Amino acid sequence: MMDRQYRVIPASLLFGEHAVKTLPAKLTQTERICQSGLVGMGGAGFPMWKKLSFGKGCHVVIANAAECEPLLEHNVARIESNPQEILSGLTIAMHEIGAERGIIAIKAKHEREIATLRSALSDAHIGNSHFDISPGIEIKMLEDRYPAGDERAIVRDVLGVLLDPNELPSKAGAVVSNVETLMRLHRAVVNREVVETKDLTVAGNIEGSGYDDNVSLVLYDVPIEISVGEVLDALHIQVASDAQLLMGGPYMGGAISAKSSIEATSGGIIIAGPEIRDRGPMGIIVCACGASEDRLKAIVASKGASLCGIEMCKNVCRLPNDRLKCRNPGVCPGQAQAVLALKKKGAQSILISHCTDCTNTVMQIAPKIGMRVHHVTDAYMIAGREHLIRSFRKTTRISQA
Ligand code: SF4
């Protein structure tokens, strides 16, 4: 997949200047992180001070710049516009846990952003930066596949360690944090800022905004707790009465309404048209890296199909807390068994939410036995004028040179 176009719009242009609250100067670095209210902004929402406290003794901090959900661009945009703040935040995280190594994990396709990072690192190394940036930071390239940004996938692809599904990156001596979180870590510690804003991507059917649907709108510093409707109104986006609104990315996001609030973990607002109809009967294959079983069932109903069977990707395992995890994220264990089981139950079509590799496998089997294939991301990819998640050429191994 090629880089998607995005346009950056500072939220101050839409909502006016946001008065930034600051912390008392006497606070220590750790106290600033704690009292800023900073949480992991990539989706988990775990308090940053706790993550760094638990990570003490780890040897590396990995900045997750994978941005692997389609249509979302706000992390990549920040790399282009605020590289020093991200690298400074990464350095602060390294200091906090006592690590001398930092890694930015980014897809090789983001050539412009990689060049920006290299330039910021080289400026820092020759003393040409007023930011405190560690000389122990390096860049590692990721393949362009979903879910490249899964924490365990990043640890595997960057450090060569495949963690068990119930293990955290700390087991491999790593702390993983997304790039916006690291930028705000810099702002909390160096500028003493309380976290009250969030970056967002608005994408899909964005008619009224003045931009075409093939562009993602990246909004910087949107006040947390304003409503989705306020964001869409400020952009003059007209939402059709039969539109679907999703918070997050097309794979993992959840349905919202205009009344939903922007939170510290919000990533995207995606506006799509109705689901593609299908006469069914339809079977679903549940996967750990995509939509939940409930969301898949809701989509089957929206398509007007009857549900005739549910199968699981063979890589899925259920943790004691009932969460589904993949044994080896993004590496297909084979899908023939699940597809044939659904066929046996009478499925004429199939709905999947699979990673790139498993989608390829399903596409090698299901159409050949007369089954129509739908992917959970379809309506959103159509809205954002992107290619559907179907079959892809094998990605070539990435050179780290
Ligand atoms: S192997 Fe299965 S569970 Fe794992 S990422 Fe792919 S589709 Fe999801």
PDB file of C-alpha atoms in Angstrom, residues 135-332:
ATOM      1  CA  PRO A 135      22.726   9.110  20.920  1.00  0.00           C
ATOM      2  CA  GLY A 136      21.372   5.607  21.617  1.00  0.00           C
ATOM      3  CA  ILE A 137      18.344   6.047  19.326  1.00  0.00           C
ATOM      4  CA  GLU A 138      18.142   4.150  16.042  1.00  0.00           C
ATOM      5  CA  ILE A 139      15.492   3.590  13.358  1.00  0.00           C
ATOM      6  CA  LYS A 140      14.169   0.137  12.465  1.00  0.00           C
ATOM      7  CA  MET A 141      12.007  -0.464   9.428  1.00  0.00           C
ATOM      8  CA  LEU A 142       8.784  -2.480   9.477  1.00  0.00           C
ATOM      9  CA  GLU A 143       6.997  -4.251   6.652  1.00  0.00           C
ATOM     10  CA  ASP A 144       3.792  -2.704   5.344  1.00  0.00           C
ATOM     11  CA  ARG A 145       1.302  -5.181   6.714  1.00  0.00           C
ATOM     12  CA  TYR A 146      -1.387  -5.373   9.337  1.00  0.00           C
ATOM     13  CA  PRO A 147      -0.905  -5.700  12.348  1.00  0.00           C
ATOM     14  CA  ALA A 148       2.660  -4.354  12.203  1.00  0.00           C
ATOM     15  CA  GLY A 149       1.850  -2.104  15.180  1.00  0.00           C
ATOM     16  CA  ASP A 150       0.746  -4.856  17.559  1.00  0.00           C
ATOM     17  CA  GLU A 151       3.108  -4.657  20.562  1.00  0.00           C
ATOM     18  CA  ARG A 152       4.160  -8.292  20.307  1.00  0.00           C
ATOM     19  CA  ALA A 153       4.573  -8.017  16.526  1.00  0.00           C
ATOM     20  CA  ILE A 154       6.857  -5.008  17.004  1.00  0.00           C
ATOM     21  CA  VAL A 155       8.948  -6.786  19.648  1.00  0.00           C
ATOM     22  CA  ARG A 156       9.236  -9.822  17.348  1.00  0.00           C
ATOM     23  CA  ASP A 157      10.085  -7.801  14.227  1.00  0.00           C
ATOM     24  CA  VAL A 158      12.484  -5.392  15.937  1.00  0.00           C
ATOM     25  CA  LEU A 159      14.128  -7.525  18.639  1.00  0.00           C
ATOM     26  CA  GLY A 160      13.590 -11.019  17.194  1.00  0.00           C
ATOM     27  CA  VAL A 161      11.704 -12.263  20.286  1.00  0.00           C
ATOM     28  CA  LEU A 162       8.277 -13.899  19.915  1.00  0.00           C
ATOM     29  CA  LEU A 163       6.488 -13.357  23.221  1.00  0.00           C
ATOM     30  CA  ASP A 164       3.797 -15.708  24.471  1.00  0.00           C
ATOM     31  CA  PRO A 165       0.286 -14.252  24.122  1.00  0.00           C
ATOM     32  CA  ASN A 166       0.094 -13.455  27.844  1.00  0.00           C
ATOM     33  CA  GLU A 167       3.555 -11.876  28.029  1.00  0.00           C
ATOM     34  CA  LEU A 168       4.271  -8.146  28.002  1.00  0.00           C
ATOM     35  CA  PRO A 169       7.135  -6.474  26.076  1.00  0.00           C
ATOM     36  CA  SER A 170       9.008  -6.151  29.405  1.00  0.00           C
ATOM     37  CA  LYS A 171       9.618  -9.915  29.202  1.00  0.00           C
ATOM     38  CA  ALA A 172      11.872  -9.101  26.232  1.00  0.00           C
ATOM     39  CA  GLY A 173      13.406  -6.153  28.102  1.00  0.00           C
ATOM     40  CA  ALA A 174      11.357  -3.595  26.175  1.00  0.00           C
ATOM     41  CA  VAL A 175       8.867  -0.811  26.792  1.00  0.00           C
ATOM     42  CA  VAL A 176       6.719   0.081  23.765  1.00  0.00           C
ATOM     43  CA  SER A 177       5.014   3.458  23.440  1.00  0.00           C
ATOM     44  CA  ASN A 178       3.308   5.171  20.536  1.00  0.00           C
ATOM     45  CA  VAL A 179       4.783   8.342  19.083  1.00  0.00           C
ATOM     46  CA  GLU A 180       2.056  10.776  20.131  1.00  0.00           C
ATOM     47  CA  THR A 181       2.437   9.576  23.723  1.00  0.00           C
ATOM     48  CA  LEU A 182       6.183  10.229  23.526  1.00  0.00           C
ATOM     49  CA  MET A 183       5.625  13.712  22.111  1.00  0.00           C
ATOM     50  CA  ARG A 184       3.257  14.491  24.979  1.00  0.00           C
ATOM     51  CA  LEU A 185       5.756  12.975  27.421  1.00  0.00           C
ATOM     52  CA  HIS A 186       8.221  15.611  26.215  1.00  0.00           C
ATOM     53  CA  ARG A 187       5.600  18.331  26.674  1.00  0.00           C
ATOM     54  CA  ALA A 188       4.678  17.091  30.165  1.00  0.00           C
ATOM     55  CA  VAL A 189       8.288  16.977  31.370  1.00  0.00           C
ATOM     56  CA  VAL A 190       9.939  19.856  29.485  1.00  0.00           C
ATOM     57  CA  ASN A 191       6.987  22.258  29.040  1.00  0.00           C
ATOM     58  CA  ARG A 192       5.176  21.024  32.202  1.00  0.00           C
ATOM     59  CA  GLU A 193       1.941  20.645  30.207  1.00  0.00           C
ATOM     60  CA  VAL A 194      -1.132  18.875  31.545  1.00  0.00           C
ATOM     61  CA  VAL A 195      -2.550  16.535  28.890  1.00  0.00           C
ATOM     62  CA  GLU A 196      -5.876  17.945  27.748  1.00  0.00           C
ATOM     63  CA  THR A 197      -5.742  17.500  23.988  1.00  0.00           C
ATOM     64  CA  LYS A 198      -5.478  14.640  21.504  1.00  0.00           C
ATOM     65  CA  ASP A 199      -4.501  14.293  17.857  1.00  0.00           C
ATOM     66  CA  LEU A 200      -7.143  12.752  15.602  1.00  0.00           C
ATOM     67  CA  THR A 201      -7.586  11.582  12.042  1.00  0.00           C
ATOM     68  CA  VAL A 202     -10.935  12.292  10.394  1.00  0.00           C
ATOM     69  CA  ALA A 203     -11.426  10.256   7.221  1.00  0.00           C
ATOM     70  CA  GLY A 204     -13.909   8.529   4.952  1.00  0.00           C
ATOM     71  CA  ASN A 205     -16.883  10.430   3.540  1.00  0.00           C
ATOM     72  CA  ILE A 206     -15.721  13.942   4.422  1.00  0.00           C
ATOM     73  CA  GLU A 207     -17.946  15.839   2.017  1.00  0.00           C
ATOM     74  CA  GLY A 208     -18.310  19.479   3.051  1.00  0.00           C
ATOM     75  CA  SER A 209     -14.786  19.739   4.452  1.00  0.00           C
ATOM     76  CA  GLY A 210     -13.397  21.039   1.174  1.00  0.00           C
ATOM     77  CA  TYR A 211     -11.195  17.958   0.774  1.00  0.00           C
ATOM     78  CA  ASP A 212     -11.676  14.837  -1.328  1.00  0.00           C
ATOM     79  CA  ASP A 213     -12.435  11.526   0.336  1.00  0.00           C
ATOM     80  CA  ASN A 214      -9.001  10.162  -0.606  1.00  0.00           C
ATOM     81  CA  VAL A 215      -7.415  12.577   1.892  1.00  0.00           C
ATOM     82  CA  SER A 216      -7.218  12.010   5.657  1.00  0.00           C
ATOM     83  CA  LEU A 217      -7.644  15.121   7.801  1.00  0.00           C
ATOM     84  CA  VAL A 218      -5.210  15.193  10.710  1.00  0.00           C
ATOM     85  CA  LEU A 219      -6.376  17.413  13.562  1.00  0.00           C
ATOM     86  CA  TYR A 220      -3.693  18.451  16.049  1.00  0.00           C
ATOM     87  CA  ASP A 221      -4.512  19.071  19.709  1.00  0.00           C
ATOM     88  CA  VAL A 222      -8.268  18.542  19.762  1.00  0.00           C
ATOM     89  CA  PRO A 223      -9.651  19.301  23.247  1.00  0.00           C
ATOM     90  CA  ILE A 224     -10.449  16.046  25.058  1.00  0.00           C
ATOM     91  CA  GLU A 225     -14.134  15.635  25.970  1.00  0.00           C
ATOM     92  CA  ILE A 226     -15.634  17.700  23.155  1.00  0.00           C
ATOM     93  CA  SER A 227     -18.099  15.677  21.107  1.00  0.00           C
ATOM     94  CA  VAL A 228     -17.604  13.970  17.767  1.00  0.00           C
ATOM     95  CA  GLY A 229     -20.470  16.106  16.436  1.00  0.00           C
ATOM     96  CA  GLU A 230     -18.597  19.296  17.389  1.00  0.00           C
ATOM     97  CA  VAL A 231     -15.525  18.066  15.486  1.00  0.00           C
ATOM     98  CA  LEU A 232     -17.555  17.183  12.389  1.00  0.00           C
ATOM     99  CA  ASP A 233     -19.509  20.469  12.516  1.00  0.00           C
ATOM    100  CA  ALA A 234     -16.288  22.474  12.805  1.00  0.00           C
ATOM    101  CA  LEU A 235     -15.036  20.743   9.649  1.00  0.00           C
ATOM    102  CA  HIS A 236     -18.429  21.320   7.913  1.00  0.00           C
ATOM    103  CA  ILE A 237     -18.692  17.593   7.227  1.00  0.00           C
ATOM    104  CA  GLN A 238     -22.216  16.574   6.278  1.00  0.00           C
ATOM    105  CA  VAL A 239     -23.003  13.151   7.676  1.00  0.00           C
ATOM    106  CA  ALA A 240     -25.661  11.267   5.695  1.00  0.00           C
ATOM    107  CA  SER A 241     -28.568   9.785   7.651  1.00  0.00           C
ATOM    108  CA  ASP A 242     -27.495   6.219   6.776  1.00  0.00           C
ATOM    109  CA  ALA A 243     -23.788   6.800   7.516  1.00  0.00           C
ATOM    110  CA  GLN A 244     -21.752   4.668   9.893  1.00  0.00           C
ATOM    111  CA  LEU A 245     -19.497   6.476  12.373  1.00  0.00           C
ATOM    112  CA  LEU A 246     -16.502   4.641  13.754  1.00  0.00           C
ATOM    113  CA  MET A 247     -14.067   5.695  16.479  1.00  0.00           C
ATOM    114  CA  GLY A 248     -10.608   4.227  15.879  1.00  0.00           C
ATOM    115  CA  GLY A 249      -9.357   2.425  12.803  1.00  0.00           C
ATOM    116  CA  PRO A 250     -11.389   0.303  10.379  1.00  0.00           C
ATOM    117  CA  TYR A 251     -10.060  -2.967  11.900  1.00  0.00           C
ATOM    118  CA  MET A 252     -10.332  -2.368  15.625  1.00  0.00           C
ATOM    119  CA  GLY A 253     -12.624   0.642  15.910  1.00  0.00           C
ATOM    120  CA  GLY A 254     -16.066   0.714  17.475  1.00  0.00           C
ATOM    121  CA  ALA A 255     -19.369   2.286  16.440  1.00  0.00           C
ATOM    122  CA  ILE A 256     -20.041   5.752  17.871  1.00  0.00           C
ATOM    123  CA  SER A 257     -22.592   8.526  17.509  1.00  0.00           C
ATOM    124  CA  ALA A 258     -22.174  12.277  17.074  1.00  0.00           C
ATOM    125  CA  LYS A 259     -22.728  12.579  20.835  1.00  0.00           C
ATOM    126  CA  SER A 260     -19.687  10.421  21.708  1.00  0.00           C
ATOM    127  CA  SER A 261     -16.800  12.249  23.368  1.00  0.00           C
ATOM    128  CA  ILE A 262     -13.198  12.561  22.248  1.00  0.00           C
ATOM    129  CA  GLU A 263     -11.004  10.743  24.751  1.00  0.00           C
ATOM    130  CA  ALA A 264      -7.261  10.525  25.409  1.00  0.00           C
ATOM    131  CA  THR A 265      -7.196   7.236  23.493  1.00  0.00           C
ATOM    132  CA  SER A 266      -9.316   8.340  20.518  1.00  0.00           C
ATOM    133  CA  GLY A 267      -7.501   7.922  17.225  1.00  0.00           C
ATOM    134  CA  GLY A 268      -9.823   8.310  14.310  1.00  0.00           C
ATOM    135  CA  ILE A 269     -13.309   9.347  13.366  1.00  0.00           C
ATOM    136  CA  ILE A 270     -14.211   7.458  10.206  1.00  0.00           C
ATOM    137  CA  ILE A 271     -17.432   8.165   8.321  1.00  0.00           C
ATOM    138  CA  ALA A 272     -18.660   5.451   5.954  1.00  0.00           C
ATOM    139  CA  GLY A 273     -21.743   4.589   3.977  1.00  0.00           C
ATOM    140  CA  PRO A 274     -23.923   1.552   4.694  1.00  0.00           C
ATOM    141  CA  GLU A 275     -22.534  -1.983   4.577  1.00  0.00           C
ATOM    142  CA  ILE A 276     -22.523  -3.810   1.227  1.00  0.00           C
ATOM    143  CA  ARG A 277     -25.598  -6.056   1.130  1.00  0.00           C
ATOM    144  CA  ASP A 278     -25.234  -9.837   0.820  1.00  0.00           C
ATOM    145  CA  ARG A 279     -27.980 -12.435   0.608  1.00  0.00           C
ATOM    146  CA  GLY A 280     -26.015 -14.915   2.752  1.00  0.00           C
ATOM    147  CA  PRO A 281     -26.059 -17.305   4.450  1.00  0.00           C
ATOM    148  CA  MET A 282     -22.857 -15.843   5.865  1.00  0.00           C
ATOM    149  CA  GLY A 283     -20.182 -17.308   8.116  1.00  0.00           C
ATOM    150  CA  ILE A 284     -17.644 -15.377  10.162  1.00  0.00           C
ATOM    151  CA  ILE A 285     -14.077 -16.125  11.207  1.00  0.00           C
ATOM    152  CA  VAL A 286     -13.127 -14.393  14.436  1.00  0.00           C
ATOM    153  CA  CYS A 287      -9.558 -13.168  14.738  1.00  0.00           C
ATOM    154  CA  ALA A 288      -7.617 -11.618  17.616  1.00  0.00           C
ATOM    155  CA  CYS A 289      -6.331  -8.645  15.662  1.00  0.00           C
ATOM    156  CA  GLY A 290      -9.541  -7.257  14.232  1.00  0.00           C
ATOM    157  CA  ALA A 291     -13.206  -6.702  14.976  1.00  0.00           C
ATOM    158  CA  SER A 292     -14.791  -8.448  17.941  1.00  0.00           C
ATOM    159  CA  GLU A 293     -17.266 -11.278  17.451  1.00  0.00           C
ATOM    160  CA  ASP A 294     -20.094  -8.892  18.419  1.00  0.00           C
ATOM    161  CA  ARG A 295     -19.049  -6.327  15.810  1.00  0.00           C
ATOM    162  CA  LEU A 296     -18.789  -9.053  13.157  1.00  0.00           C
ATOM    163  CA  LYS A 297     -22.287 -10.281  14.017  1.00  0.00           C
ATOM    164  CA  ALA A 298     -23.643  -6.725  13.826  1.00  0.00           C
ATOM    165  CA  ILE A 299     -22.085  -6.274  10.376  1.00  0.00           C
ATOM    166  CA  VAL A 300     -23.618  -9.553   9.145  1.00  0.00           C
ATOM    167  CA  ALA A 301     -27.017  -8.227  10.271  1.00  0.00           C
ATOM    168  CA  SER A 302     -26.386  -4.845   8.576  1.00  0.00           C
ATOM    169  CA  LYS A 303     -25.633  -6.663   5.347  1.00  0.00           C
ATOM    170  CA  GLY A 304     -29.048  -8.302   5.536  1.00  0.00           C
ATOM    171  CA  ALA A 305     -27.541 -11.809   5.701  1.00  0.00           C
ATOM    172  CA  SER A 306     -28.327 -14.654   8.062  1.00  0.00           C
ATOM    173  CA  LEU A 307     -25.441 -15.953  10.182  1.00  0.00           C
ATOM    174  CA  CYS A 308     -24.816 -19.673   9.692  1.00  0.00           C
ATOM    175  CA  GLY A 309     -21.548 -20.310  11.486  1.00  0.00           C
ATOM    176  CA  ILE A 310     -18.684 -18.921  13.550  1.00  0.00           C
ATOM    177  CA  GLU A 311     -15.088 -20.134  13.325  1.00  0.00           C
ATOM    178  CA  MET A 312     -11.858 -18.889  14.916  1.00  0.00           C
ATOM    179  CA  CYS A 313      -8.498 -18.225  13.312  1.00  0.00           C
ATOM    180  CA  LYS A 314      -6.216 -21.062  14.481  1.00  0.00           C
ATOM    181  CA  ASN A 315      -3.771 -18.532  15.930  1.00  0.00           C
ATOM    182  CA  VAL A 316      -6.333 -17.170  18.402  1.00  0.00           C
ATOM    183  CA  CYS A 317      -6.060 -18.056  22.050  1.00  0.00           C
ATOM    184  CA  ARG A 318      -8.240 -16.827  24.896  1.00  0.00           C
ATOM    185  CA  LEU A 319      -6.488 -15.391  27.956  1.00  0.00           C
ATOM    186  CA  PRO A 320      -7.873 -15.926  31.494  1.00  0.00           C
ATOM    187  CA  ASN A 321      -9.334 -12.373  31.350  1.00  0.00           C
ATOM    188  CA  ASP A 322     -11.318 -13.500  28.259  1.00  0.00           C
ATOM    189  CA  ARG A 323      -9.305 -11.333  25.864  1.00  0.00           C
ATOM    190  CA  LEU A 324      -8.370 -12.879  22.538  1.00  0.00           C
ATOM    191  CA  LYS A 325      -4.701 -12.833  21.564  1.00  0.00           C
ATOM    192  CA  CYS A 326      -2.846 -14.025  18.500  1.00  0.00           C
ATOM    193  CA  ARG A 327      -0.044 -16.557  18.977  1.00  0.00           C
ATOM    194  CA  ASN A 328       2.030 -14.966  16.203  1.00  0.00           C
ATOM    195  CA  PRO A 329       0.471 -11.687  15.029  1.00  0.00           C
ATOM    196  CA  GLY A 330       0.259 -11.305  11.280  1.00  0.00           C
ATOM    197  CA  VAL A 331       1.688 -14.729  10.399  1.00  0.00           C
ATOM    198  CA  CYS A 332      -1.030 -16.911   8.900  1.00  0.00           C
TER     199      CYS A 332
END
